[in-house]
Coordinates of C-alpha atoms in Angstrom, one line a residue:
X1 CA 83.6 -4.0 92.1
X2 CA 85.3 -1.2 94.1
X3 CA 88.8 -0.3 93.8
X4 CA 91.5 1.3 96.0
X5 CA 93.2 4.3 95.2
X6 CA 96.2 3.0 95.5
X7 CA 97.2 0.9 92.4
X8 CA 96.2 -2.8 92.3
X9 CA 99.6 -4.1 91.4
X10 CA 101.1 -3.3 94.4
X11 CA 98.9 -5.4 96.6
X12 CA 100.3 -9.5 96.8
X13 CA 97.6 -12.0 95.6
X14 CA 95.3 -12.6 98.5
X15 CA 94.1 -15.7 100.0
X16 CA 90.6 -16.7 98.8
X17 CA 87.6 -19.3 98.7
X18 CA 84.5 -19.6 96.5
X19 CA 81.4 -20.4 97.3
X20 CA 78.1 -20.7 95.0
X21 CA 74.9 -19.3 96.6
X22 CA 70.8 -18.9 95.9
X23 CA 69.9 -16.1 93.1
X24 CA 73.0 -15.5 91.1
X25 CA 75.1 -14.7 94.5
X26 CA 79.1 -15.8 94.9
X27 CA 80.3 -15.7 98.1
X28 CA 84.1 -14.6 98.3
X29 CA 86.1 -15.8 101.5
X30 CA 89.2 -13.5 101.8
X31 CA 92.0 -13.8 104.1
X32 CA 94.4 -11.2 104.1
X33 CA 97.5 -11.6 105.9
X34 CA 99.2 -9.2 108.8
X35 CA 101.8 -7.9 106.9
X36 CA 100.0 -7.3 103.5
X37 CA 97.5 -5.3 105.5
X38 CA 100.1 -3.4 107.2
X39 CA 101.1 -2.3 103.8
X40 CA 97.3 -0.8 103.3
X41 CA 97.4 0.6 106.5
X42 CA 100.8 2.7 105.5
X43 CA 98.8 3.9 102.6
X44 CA 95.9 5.1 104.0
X45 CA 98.2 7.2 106.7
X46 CA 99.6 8.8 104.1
X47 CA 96.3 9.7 102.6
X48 CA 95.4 10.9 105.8
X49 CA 98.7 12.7 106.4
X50 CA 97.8 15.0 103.2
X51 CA 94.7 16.3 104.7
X52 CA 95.8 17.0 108.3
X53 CA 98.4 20.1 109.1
X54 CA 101.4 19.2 111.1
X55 CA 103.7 21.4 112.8
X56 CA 107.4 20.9 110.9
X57 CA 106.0 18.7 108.3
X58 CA 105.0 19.8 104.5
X59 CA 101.2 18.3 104.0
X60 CA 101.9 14.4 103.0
X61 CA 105.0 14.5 105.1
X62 CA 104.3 13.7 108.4
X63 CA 105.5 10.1 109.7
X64 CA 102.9 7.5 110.5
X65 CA 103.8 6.8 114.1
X66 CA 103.2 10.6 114.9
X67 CA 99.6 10.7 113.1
X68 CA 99.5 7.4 115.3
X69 CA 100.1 9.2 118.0
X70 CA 98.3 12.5 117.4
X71 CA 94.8 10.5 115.9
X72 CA 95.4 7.1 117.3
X73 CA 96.3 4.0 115.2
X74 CA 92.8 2.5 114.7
X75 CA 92.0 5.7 112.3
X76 CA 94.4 4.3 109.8
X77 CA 93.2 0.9 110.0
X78 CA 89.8 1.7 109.6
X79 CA 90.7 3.9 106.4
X80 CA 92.5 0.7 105.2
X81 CA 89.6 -1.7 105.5
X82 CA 87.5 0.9 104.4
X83 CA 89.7 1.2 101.1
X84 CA 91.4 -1.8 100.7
X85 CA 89.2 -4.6 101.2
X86 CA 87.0 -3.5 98.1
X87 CA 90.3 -3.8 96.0
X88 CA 91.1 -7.2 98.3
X89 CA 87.9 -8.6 96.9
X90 CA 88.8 -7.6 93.2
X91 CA 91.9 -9.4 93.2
X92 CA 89.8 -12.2 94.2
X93 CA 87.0 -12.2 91.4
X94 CA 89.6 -11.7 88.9
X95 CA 91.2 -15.0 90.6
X96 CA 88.2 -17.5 90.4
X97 CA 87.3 -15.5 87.0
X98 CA 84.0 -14.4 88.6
X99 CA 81.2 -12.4 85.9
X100 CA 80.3 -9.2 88.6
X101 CA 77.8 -7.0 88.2
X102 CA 77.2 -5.1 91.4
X103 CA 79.5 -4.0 93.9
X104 CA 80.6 -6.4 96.6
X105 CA 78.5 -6.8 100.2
X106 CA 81.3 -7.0 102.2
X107 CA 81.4 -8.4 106.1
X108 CA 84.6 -8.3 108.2
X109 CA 84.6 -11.8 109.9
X110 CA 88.3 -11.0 111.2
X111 CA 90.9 -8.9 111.9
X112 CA 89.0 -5.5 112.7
X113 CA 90.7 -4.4 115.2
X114 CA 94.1 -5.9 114.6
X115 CA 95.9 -8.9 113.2
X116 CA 95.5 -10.7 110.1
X117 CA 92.5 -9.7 108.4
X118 CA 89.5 -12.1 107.1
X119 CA 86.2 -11.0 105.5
X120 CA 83.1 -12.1 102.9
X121 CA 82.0 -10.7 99.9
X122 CA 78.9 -11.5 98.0
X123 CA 78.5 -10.2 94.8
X124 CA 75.4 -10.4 92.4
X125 CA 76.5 -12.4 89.0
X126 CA 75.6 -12.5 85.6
X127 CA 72.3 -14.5 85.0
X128 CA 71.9 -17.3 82.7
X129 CA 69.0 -16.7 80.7
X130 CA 66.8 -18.6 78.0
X131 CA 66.2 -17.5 74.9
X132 CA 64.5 -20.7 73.6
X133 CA 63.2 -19.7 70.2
X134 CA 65.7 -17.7 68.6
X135 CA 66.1 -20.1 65.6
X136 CA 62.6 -18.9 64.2
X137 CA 63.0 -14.8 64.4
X138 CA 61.7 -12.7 61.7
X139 CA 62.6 -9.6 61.2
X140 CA 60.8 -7.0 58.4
X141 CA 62.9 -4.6 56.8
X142 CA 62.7 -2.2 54.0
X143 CA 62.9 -3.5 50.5
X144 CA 66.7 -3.4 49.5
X145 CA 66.0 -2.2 45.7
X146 CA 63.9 0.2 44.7
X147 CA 60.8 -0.7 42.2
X148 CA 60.0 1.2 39.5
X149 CA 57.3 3.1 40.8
X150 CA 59.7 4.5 43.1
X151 CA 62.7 5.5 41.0
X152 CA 59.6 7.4 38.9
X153 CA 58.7 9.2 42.0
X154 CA 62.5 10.4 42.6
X155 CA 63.0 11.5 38.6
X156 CA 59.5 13.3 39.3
X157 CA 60.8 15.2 41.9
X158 CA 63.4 16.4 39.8
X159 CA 60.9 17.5 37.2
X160 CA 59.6 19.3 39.5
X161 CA 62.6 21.6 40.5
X162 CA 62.0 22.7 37.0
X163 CA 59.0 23.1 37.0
X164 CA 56.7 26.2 35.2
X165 CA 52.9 27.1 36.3
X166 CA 49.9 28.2 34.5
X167 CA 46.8 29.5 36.0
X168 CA 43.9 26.8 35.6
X169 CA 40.2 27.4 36.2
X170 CA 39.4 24.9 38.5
X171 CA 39.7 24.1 42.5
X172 CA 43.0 23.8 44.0
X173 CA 44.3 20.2 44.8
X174 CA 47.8 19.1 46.3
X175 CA 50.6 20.1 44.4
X176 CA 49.0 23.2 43.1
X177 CA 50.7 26.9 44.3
X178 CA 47.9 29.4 45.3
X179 CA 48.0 33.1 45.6
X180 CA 46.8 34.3 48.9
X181 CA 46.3 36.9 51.0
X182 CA 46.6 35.5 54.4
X183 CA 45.8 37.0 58.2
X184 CA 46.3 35.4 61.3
X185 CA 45.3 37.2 64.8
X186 CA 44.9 35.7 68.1
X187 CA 42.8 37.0 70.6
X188 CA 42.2 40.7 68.7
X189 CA 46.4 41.1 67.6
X190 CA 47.6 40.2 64.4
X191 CA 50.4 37.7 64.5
X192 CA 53.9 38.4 63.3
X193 CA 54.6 36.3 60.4
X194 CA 51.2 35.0 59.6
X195 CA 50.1 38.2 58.0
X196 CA 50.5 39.2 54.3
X197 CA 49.3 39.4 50.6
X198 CA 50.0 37.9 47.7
X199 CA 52.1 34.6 49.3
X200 CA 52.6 32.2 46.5
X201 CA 51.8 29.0 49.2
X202 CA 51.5 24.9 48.0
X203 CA 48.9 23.0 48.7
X204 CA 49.7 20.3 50.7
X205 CA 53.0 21.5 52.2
X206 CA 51.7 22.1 55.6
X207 CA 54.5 24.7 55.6
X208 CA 51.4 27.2 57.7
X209 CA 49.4 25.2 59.8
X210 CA 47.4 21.5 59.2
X211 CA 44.4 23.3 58.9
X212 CA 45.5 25.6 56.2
X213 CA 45.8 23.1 53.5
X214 CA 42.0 21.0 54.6
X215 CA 41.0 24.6 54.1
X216 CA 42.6 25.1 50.8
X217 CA 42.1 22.0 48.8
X218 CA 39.0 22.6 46.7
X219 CA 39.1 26.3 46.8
X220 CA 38.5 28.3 43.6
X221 CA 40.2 31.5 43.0
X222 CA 37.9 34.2 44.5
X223 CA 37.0 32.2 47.4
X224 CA 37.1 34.2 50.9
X225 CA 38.0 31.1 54.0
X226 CA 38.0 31.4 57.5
X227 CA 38.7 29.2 60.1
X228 CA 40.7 28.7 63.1
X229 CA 43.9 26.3 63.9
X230 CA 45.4 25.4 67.3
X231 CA 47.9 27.1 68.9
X232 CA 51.8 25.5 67.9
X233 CA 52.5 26.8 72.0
X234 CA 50.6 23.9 74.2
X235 CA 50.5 26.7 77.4
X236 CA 48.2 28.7 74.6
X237 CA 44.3 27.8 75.4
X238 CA 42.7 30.0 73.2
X239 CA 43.7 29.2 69.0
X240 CA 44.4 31.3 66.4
X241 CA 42.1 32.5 63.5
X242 CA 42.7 32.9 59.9
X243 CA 40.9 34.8 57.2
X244 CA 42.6 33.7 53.7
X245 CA 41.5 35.2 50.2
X246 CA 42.4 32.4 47.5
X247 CA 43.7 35.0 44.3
X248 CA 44.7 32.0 41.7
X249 CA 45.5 28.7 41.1
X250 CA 48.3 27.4 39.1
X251 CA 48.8 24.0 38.6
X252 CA 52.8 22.9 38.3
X253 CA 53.6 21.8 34.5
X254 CA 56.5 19.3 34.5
X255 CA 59.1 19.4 32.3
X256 CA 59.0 16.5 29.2
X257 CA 61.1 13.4 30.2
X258 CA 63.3 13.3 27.5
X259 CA 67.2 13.5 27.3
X260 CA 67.6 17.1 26.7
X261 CA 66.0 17.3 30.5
X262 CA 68.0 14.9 31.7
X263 CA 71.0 16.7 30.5
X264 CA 70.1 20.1 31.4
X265 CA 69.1 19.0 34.9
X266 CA 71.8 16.4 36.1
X267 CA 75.8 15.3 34.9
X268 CA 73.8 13.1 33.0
X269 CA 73.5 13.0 28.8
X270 CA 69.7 10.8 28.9
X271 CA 67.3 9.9 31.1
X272 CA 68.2 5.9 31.2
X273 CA 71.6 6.8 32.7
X274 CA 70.2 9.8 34.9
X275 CA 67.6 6.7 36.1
X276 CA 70.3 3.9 36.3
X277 CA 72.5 6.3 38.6
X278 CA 69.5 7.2 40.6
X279 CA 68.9 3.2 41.0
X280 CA 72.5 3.0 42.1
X281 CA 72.3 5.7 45.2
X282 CA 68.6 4.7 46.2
X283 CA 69.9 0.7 46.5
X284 CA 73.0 2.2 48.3
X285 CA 70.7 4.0 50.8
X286 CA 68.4 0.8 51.3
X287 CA 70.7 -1.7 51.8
X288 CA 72.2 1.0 54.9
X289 CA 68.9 1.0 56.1
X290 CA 68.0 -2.5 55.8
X291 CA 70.9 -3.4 57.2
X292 CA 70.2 -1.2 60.4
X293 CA 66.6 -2.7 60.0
X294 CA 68.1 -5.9 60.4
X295 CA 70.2 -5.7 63.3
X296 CA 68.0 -3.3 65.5
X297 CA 65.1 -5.9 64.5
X298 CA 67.2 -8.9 65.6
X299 CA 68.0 -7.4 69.2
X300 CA 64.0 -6.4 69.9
X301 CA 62.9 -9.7 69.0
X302 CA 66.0 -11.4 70.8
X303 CA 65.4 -8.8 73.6
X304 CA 61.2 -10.4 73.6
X305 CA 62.3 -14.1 74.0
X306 CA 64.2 -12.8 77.6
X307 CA 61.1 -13.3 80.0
X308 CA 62.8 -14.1 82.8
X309 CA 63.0 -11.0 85.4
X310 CA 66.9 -9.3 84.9
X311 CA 68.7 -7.8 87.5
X312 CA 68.3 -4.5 88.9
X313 CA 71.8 -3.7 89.1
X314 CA 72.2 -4.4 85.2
X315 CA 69.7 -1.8 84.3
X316 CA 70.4 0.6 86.9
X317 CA 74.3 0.0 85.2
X318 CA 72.9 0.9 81.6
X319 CA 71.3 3.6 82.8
X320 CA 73.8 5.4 84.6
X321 CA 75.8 4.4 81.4
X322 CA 73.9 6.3 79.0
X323 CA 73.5 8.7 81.2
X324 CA 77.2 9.8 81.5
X325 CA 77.4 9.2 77.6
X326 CA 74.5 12.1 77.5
X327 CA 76.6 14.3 79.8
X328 CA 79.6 14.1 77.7
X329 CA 78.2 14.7 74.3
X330 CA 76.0 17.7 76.6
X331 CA 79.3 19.0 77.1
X332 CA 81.1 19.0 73.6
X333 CA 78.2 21.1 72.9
X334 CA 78.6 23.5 75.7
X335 CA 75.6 22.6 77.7
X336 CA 75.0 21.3 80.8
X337 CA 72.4 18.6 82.5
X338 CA 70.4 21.4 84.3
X339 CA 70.5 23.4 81.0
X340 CA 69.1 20.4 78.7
X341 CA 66.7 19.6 81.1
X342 CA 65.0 23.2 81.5
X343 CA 65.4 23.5 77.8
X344 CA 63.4 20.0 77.6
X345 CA 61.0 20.7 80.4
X346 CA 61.8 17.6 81.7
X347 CA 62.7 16.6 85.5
X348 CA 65.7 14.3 86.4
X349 CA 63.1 11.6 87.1
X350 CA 61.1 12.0 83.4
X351 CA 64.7 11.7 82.7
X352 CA 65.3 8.5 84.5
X353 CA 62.0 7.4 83.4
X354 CA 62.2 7.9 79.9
X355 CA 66.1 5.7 79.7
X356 CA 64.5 2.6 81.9
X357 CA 62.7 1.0 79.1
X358 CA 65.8 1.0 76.3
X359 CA 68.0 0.5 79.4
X360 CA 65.9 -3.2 80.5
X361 CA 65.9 -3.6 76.7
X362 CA 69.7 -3.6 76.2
X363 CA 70.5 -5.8 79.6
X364 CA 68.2 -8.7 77.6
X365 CA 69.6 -8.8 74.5
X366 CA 72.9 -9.0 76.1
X367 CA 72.0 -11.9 78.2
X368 CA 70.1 -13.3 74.8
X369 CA 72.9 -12.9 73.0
X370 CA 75.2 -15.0 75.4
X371 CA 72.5 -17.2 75.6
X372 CA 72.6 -17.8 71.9
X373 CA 76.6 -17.9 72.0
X374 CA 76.2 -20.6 74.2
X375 CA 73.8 -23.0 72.4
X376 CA 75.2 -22.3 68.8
X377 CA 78.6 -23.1 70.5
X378 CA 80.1 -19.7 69.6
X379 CA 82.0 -18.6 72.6
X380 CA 85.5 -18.6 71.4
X381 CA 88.3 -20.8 72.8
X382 CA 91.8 -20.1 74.0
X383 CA 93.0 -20.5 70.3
X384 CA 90.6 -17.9 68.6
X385 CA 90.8 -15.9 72.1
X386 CA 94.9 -15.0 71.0
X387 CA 93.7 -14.5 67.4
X388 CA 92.3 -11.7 68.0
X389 CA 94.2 -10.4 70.6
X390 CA 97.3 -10.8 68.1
X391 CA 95.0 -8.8 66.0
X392 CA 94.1 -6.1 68.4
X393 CA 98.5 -6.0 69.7
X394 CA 99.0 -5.3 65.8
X395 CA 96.7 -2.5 65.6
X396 CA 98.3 -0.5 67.9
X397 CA 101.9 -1.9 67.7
X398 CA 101.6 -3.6 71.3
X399 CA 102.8 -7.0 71.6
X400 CA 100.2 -9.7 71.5
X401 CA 101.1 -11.8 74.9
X402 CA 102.4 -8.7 76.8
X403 CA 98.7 -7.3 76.5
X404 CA 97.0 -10.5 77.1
X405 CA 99.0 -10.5 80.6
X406 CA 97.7 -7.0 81.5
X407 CA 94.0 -8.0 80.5
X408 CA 94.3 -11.3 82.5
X409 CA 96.0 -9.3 85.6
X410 CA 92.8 -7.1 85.3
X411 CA 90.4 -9.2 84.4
X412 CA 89.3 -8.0 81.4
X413 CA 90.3 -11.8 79.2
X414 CA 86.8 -13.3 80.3
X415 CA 84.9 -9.1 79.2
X416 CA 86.6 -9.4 76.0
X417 CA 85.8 -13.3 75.4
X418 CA 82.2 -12.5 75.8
X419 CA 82.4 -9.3 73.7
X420 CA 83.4 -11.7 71.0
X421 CA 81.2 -14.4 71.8
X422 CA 78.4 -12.0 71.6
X423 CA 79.6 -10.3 68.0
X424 CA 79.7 -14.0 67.1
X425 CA 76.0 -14.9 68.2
X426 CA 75.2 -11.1 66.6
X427 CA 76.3 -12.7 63.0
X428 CA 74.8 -15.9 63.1
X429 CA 71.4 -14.4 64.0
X430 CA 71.9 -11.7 61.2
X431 CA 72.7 -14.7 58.9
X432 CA 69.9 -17.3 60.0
X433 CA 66.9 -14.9 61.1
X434 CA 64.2 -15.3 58.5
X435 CA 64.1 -11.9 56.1
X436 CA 60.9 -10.2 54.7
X437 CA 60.2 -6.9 53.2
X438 CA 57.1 -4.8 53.7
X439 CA 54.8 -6.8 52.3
X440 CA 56.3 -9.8 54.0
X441 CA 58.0 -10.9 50.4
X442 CA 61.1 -13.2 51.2
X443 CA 64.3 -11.2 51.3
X444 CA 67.6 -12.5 49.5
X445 CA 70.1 -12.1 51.8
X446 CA 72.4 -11.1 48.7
X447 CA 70.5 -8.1 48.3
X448 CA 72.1 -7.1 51.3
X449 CA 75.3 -6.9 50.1
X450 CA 76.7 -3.8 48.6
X451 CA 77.7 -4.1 45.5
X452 CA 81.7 -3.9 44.4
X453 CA 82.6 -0.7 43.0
X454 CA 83.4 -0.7 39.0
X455 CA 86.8 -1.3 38.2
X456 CA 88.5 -0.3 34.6
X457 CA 90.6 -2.6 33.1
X458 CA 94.0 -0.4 32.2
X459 CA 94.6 -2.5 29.0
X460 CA 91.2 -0.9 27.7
X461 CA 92.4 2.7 28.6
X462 CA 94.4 4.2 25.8

């Protein structure tokens, strides 16, 4: 809902009705009386009195009944109704505790010329939604401990920092480091960077092109390749060519896994405590991501159970939301819109295109998630309501009841009772969704739980 330039608190309560209509529409009736619009009608001469020039008068200065005179009186009434009556309607969805979320249509039914002023407002409201189903979600996310087969693979890749390699006889396979002399052209020029001898290169790192390691895998020392890749620039038709001369093969000889490894290559004295800390920091890690796997698969299937159509206004409203939270990280970095997007290569509407989908997504699992408050009873009353504000008042040293005034006087009790009601709904589906892992195993929700940091007891240090 539009608001007035002019601070809400010094504009009286207005007179107001309510009315229920067809597709999520409220009707506001608004009566606004002579004198209180007078008092919008000063303002907005004084707006207009700091954009005109008047002789003997410092901009902002000059008295109403001269700009009356000079401009005639109906300018500054039409400025008022033009700016107050958006902040007129305001004050009156705050009063019948109204859920917004579109600006007001507003009709002048009275009063546009002069008098006491009367007008409607429709404005679109939040939908109620069903989101029948929610009890049986499942969500898949990654195994919270690691298995043994993957702590191997970790202390493996610690081998193979310390690693030594011996020439073998035989093709070359993945993992395998291979002496080449390498030379890539396009069109009849050599390219910078892919041309050169002796390159000690890894089969299987893809660190060239793709097609240099299909090439390479099963070559024998000796062997003379040639073959052509596709150019890394998509405006590039024509590919580039390679001729490679494989010079050796050496195959990577891991270190023995003993203790004397384990000490030279980690803080650790054997391998069972190198392993047990490396179980420790890949469970850590898991649990983080299954954790984000658990909330992020909670809101897409919540978001799926939402098939009734949502309002245009609510997506266009996240859009333009994460839109302005793209600008502003954009411009801690230095950069602008126009810059990003010629960087990208995309237009403002890819742009717009591309934030729709996540955009619609977000608007149903909001409206899911209020659903769910809703039928699981979660939507907090007055009583839990001044808990946390209490709560919120001490974390900033702001006392409890003088905040909840302000909220209430800007509407902003019924935002934050939702906001917890939807935190709420958040938590119980987190704590009732059915859990799997990869291989659709059952997941124990314990597993989930980071585990409590080691304490020493102080009588056991001397």
């Amino acid at each position: 809902v539009g608001r007035s330039r002019e601070r809400t608190g010094t504009l009286r309560p207005v007179k107001s009705q309510v009315e229920v209509l067809e597709d999520n529409r409220v009707k506001l009736s608004v009566a606004v009386e002579e004198s209180e619009f007078d008092s919008a009608v000063d303002a907005a001469f004084r707006r207009i009195a700091k954009e005109v020039r008047m002789p003997g008068f410092r901009p902002g200065k000059a008295p109403r009944k001269l700009l009356e005179a000079q401009f005639g009186s109906q300018v500054g009434r039409e400025e008022a109704l033009r700016e107050a009556l958006p902040d007129y309607s305001a004050r009156a969805v705050v009063e019948h505790d109204v859920d917004v979320i579109a600006s007001p249509e507003i009709e002048i039914t009275a009063g546009q010329d002069e008098g006491a002023v009367q007008f409607d407002a429709v404005v679109e409201t939040r939908p109620t939604v069903d989101a029948a189903g929610y009890a049986g979600i499942r969500v898949t996310v990654p195994r919270p401990t690691p298995s043994d087969d993957e702590v191997d693979e970790q202390v493996d890749v610690m081998r193979r920092q310390f690693a030594t390699f011996e020439t073998v006889e035989r093709p070359a396979a993945d993992g395998d480091h291979v002496t080449i002399d390498i030379s890539g052209t396009h069109g009849d020029e050599e390219v910078p960077g892919l041309t050169t001898t002796d390159y000690d290169y890894e089969v299987g790192s893809g660190a060239v092109v793709a097609e240099i390691d299909e090439n390479l895998r099963g070559a024998e020392a000796g062997a003379e390749i040639e073959f052509s890749a596709e150019h890394p620039d998509p405006d590039e038709d024509e590919p580039l060519q390679f001729a490679v001369t494989v010079k050796e093969v050496k195959e990577a000889v891991l270190p023995d896994l003993d203790d004397a490894w384990a000490a030279e290559a980690s803080e650790f004295a054997t391998v069972d405590e190198l392993r047990a800390d490396l179980v420790t920091r890949m469970t850590s890690m898991r649990i983080q991501q299954s954790r984000m796997a658990l909330e992020q698969g909670v809101a897409e299937a919540l978001a799926e159970l939402v098939t009734a159509d949502v309002p245009e206004s609510m997506i266009e409203g996240e859009m333009s939301a994460r839109f302005q939270d793209m600008v502003g990280r954009l411009q801690q970095q230095g950069v602008d819109v126009g810059e990003y997007l010629a960087a990208t290569g995309q237009s403002a509407e890819d742009l717009s295109a591309e934030m729709r989908e996540p955009s619609e997504q977000a608007v149903k699992v909001d409206l899911g998630l209020r659903a769910v408050a809703v039928a699981e009873e979660l939507v907090p009353d007055d009583a839990a309501l001044d808990e946390s504000l209490a709560e919120m008042a001490g974390q900033s040293g702001q006392d409890a009841q003088e905040l909840r005034a302000r909220l209430a006087e800007v509407g902003q009790l019924s935002a934050l009772r939702a906001d917890l009601a939807k935190r709420a709904a958040m938590e119980w589906l987190t704590d009732n969704v059915e859990l799997v892992d990869e291989d659709g195993e059952p997941v124990d929700r314990a597993d989930l739980e980071f585990p409590e940091p080691e304490t020493t007891d102080e009588a056991d240090v001397d």
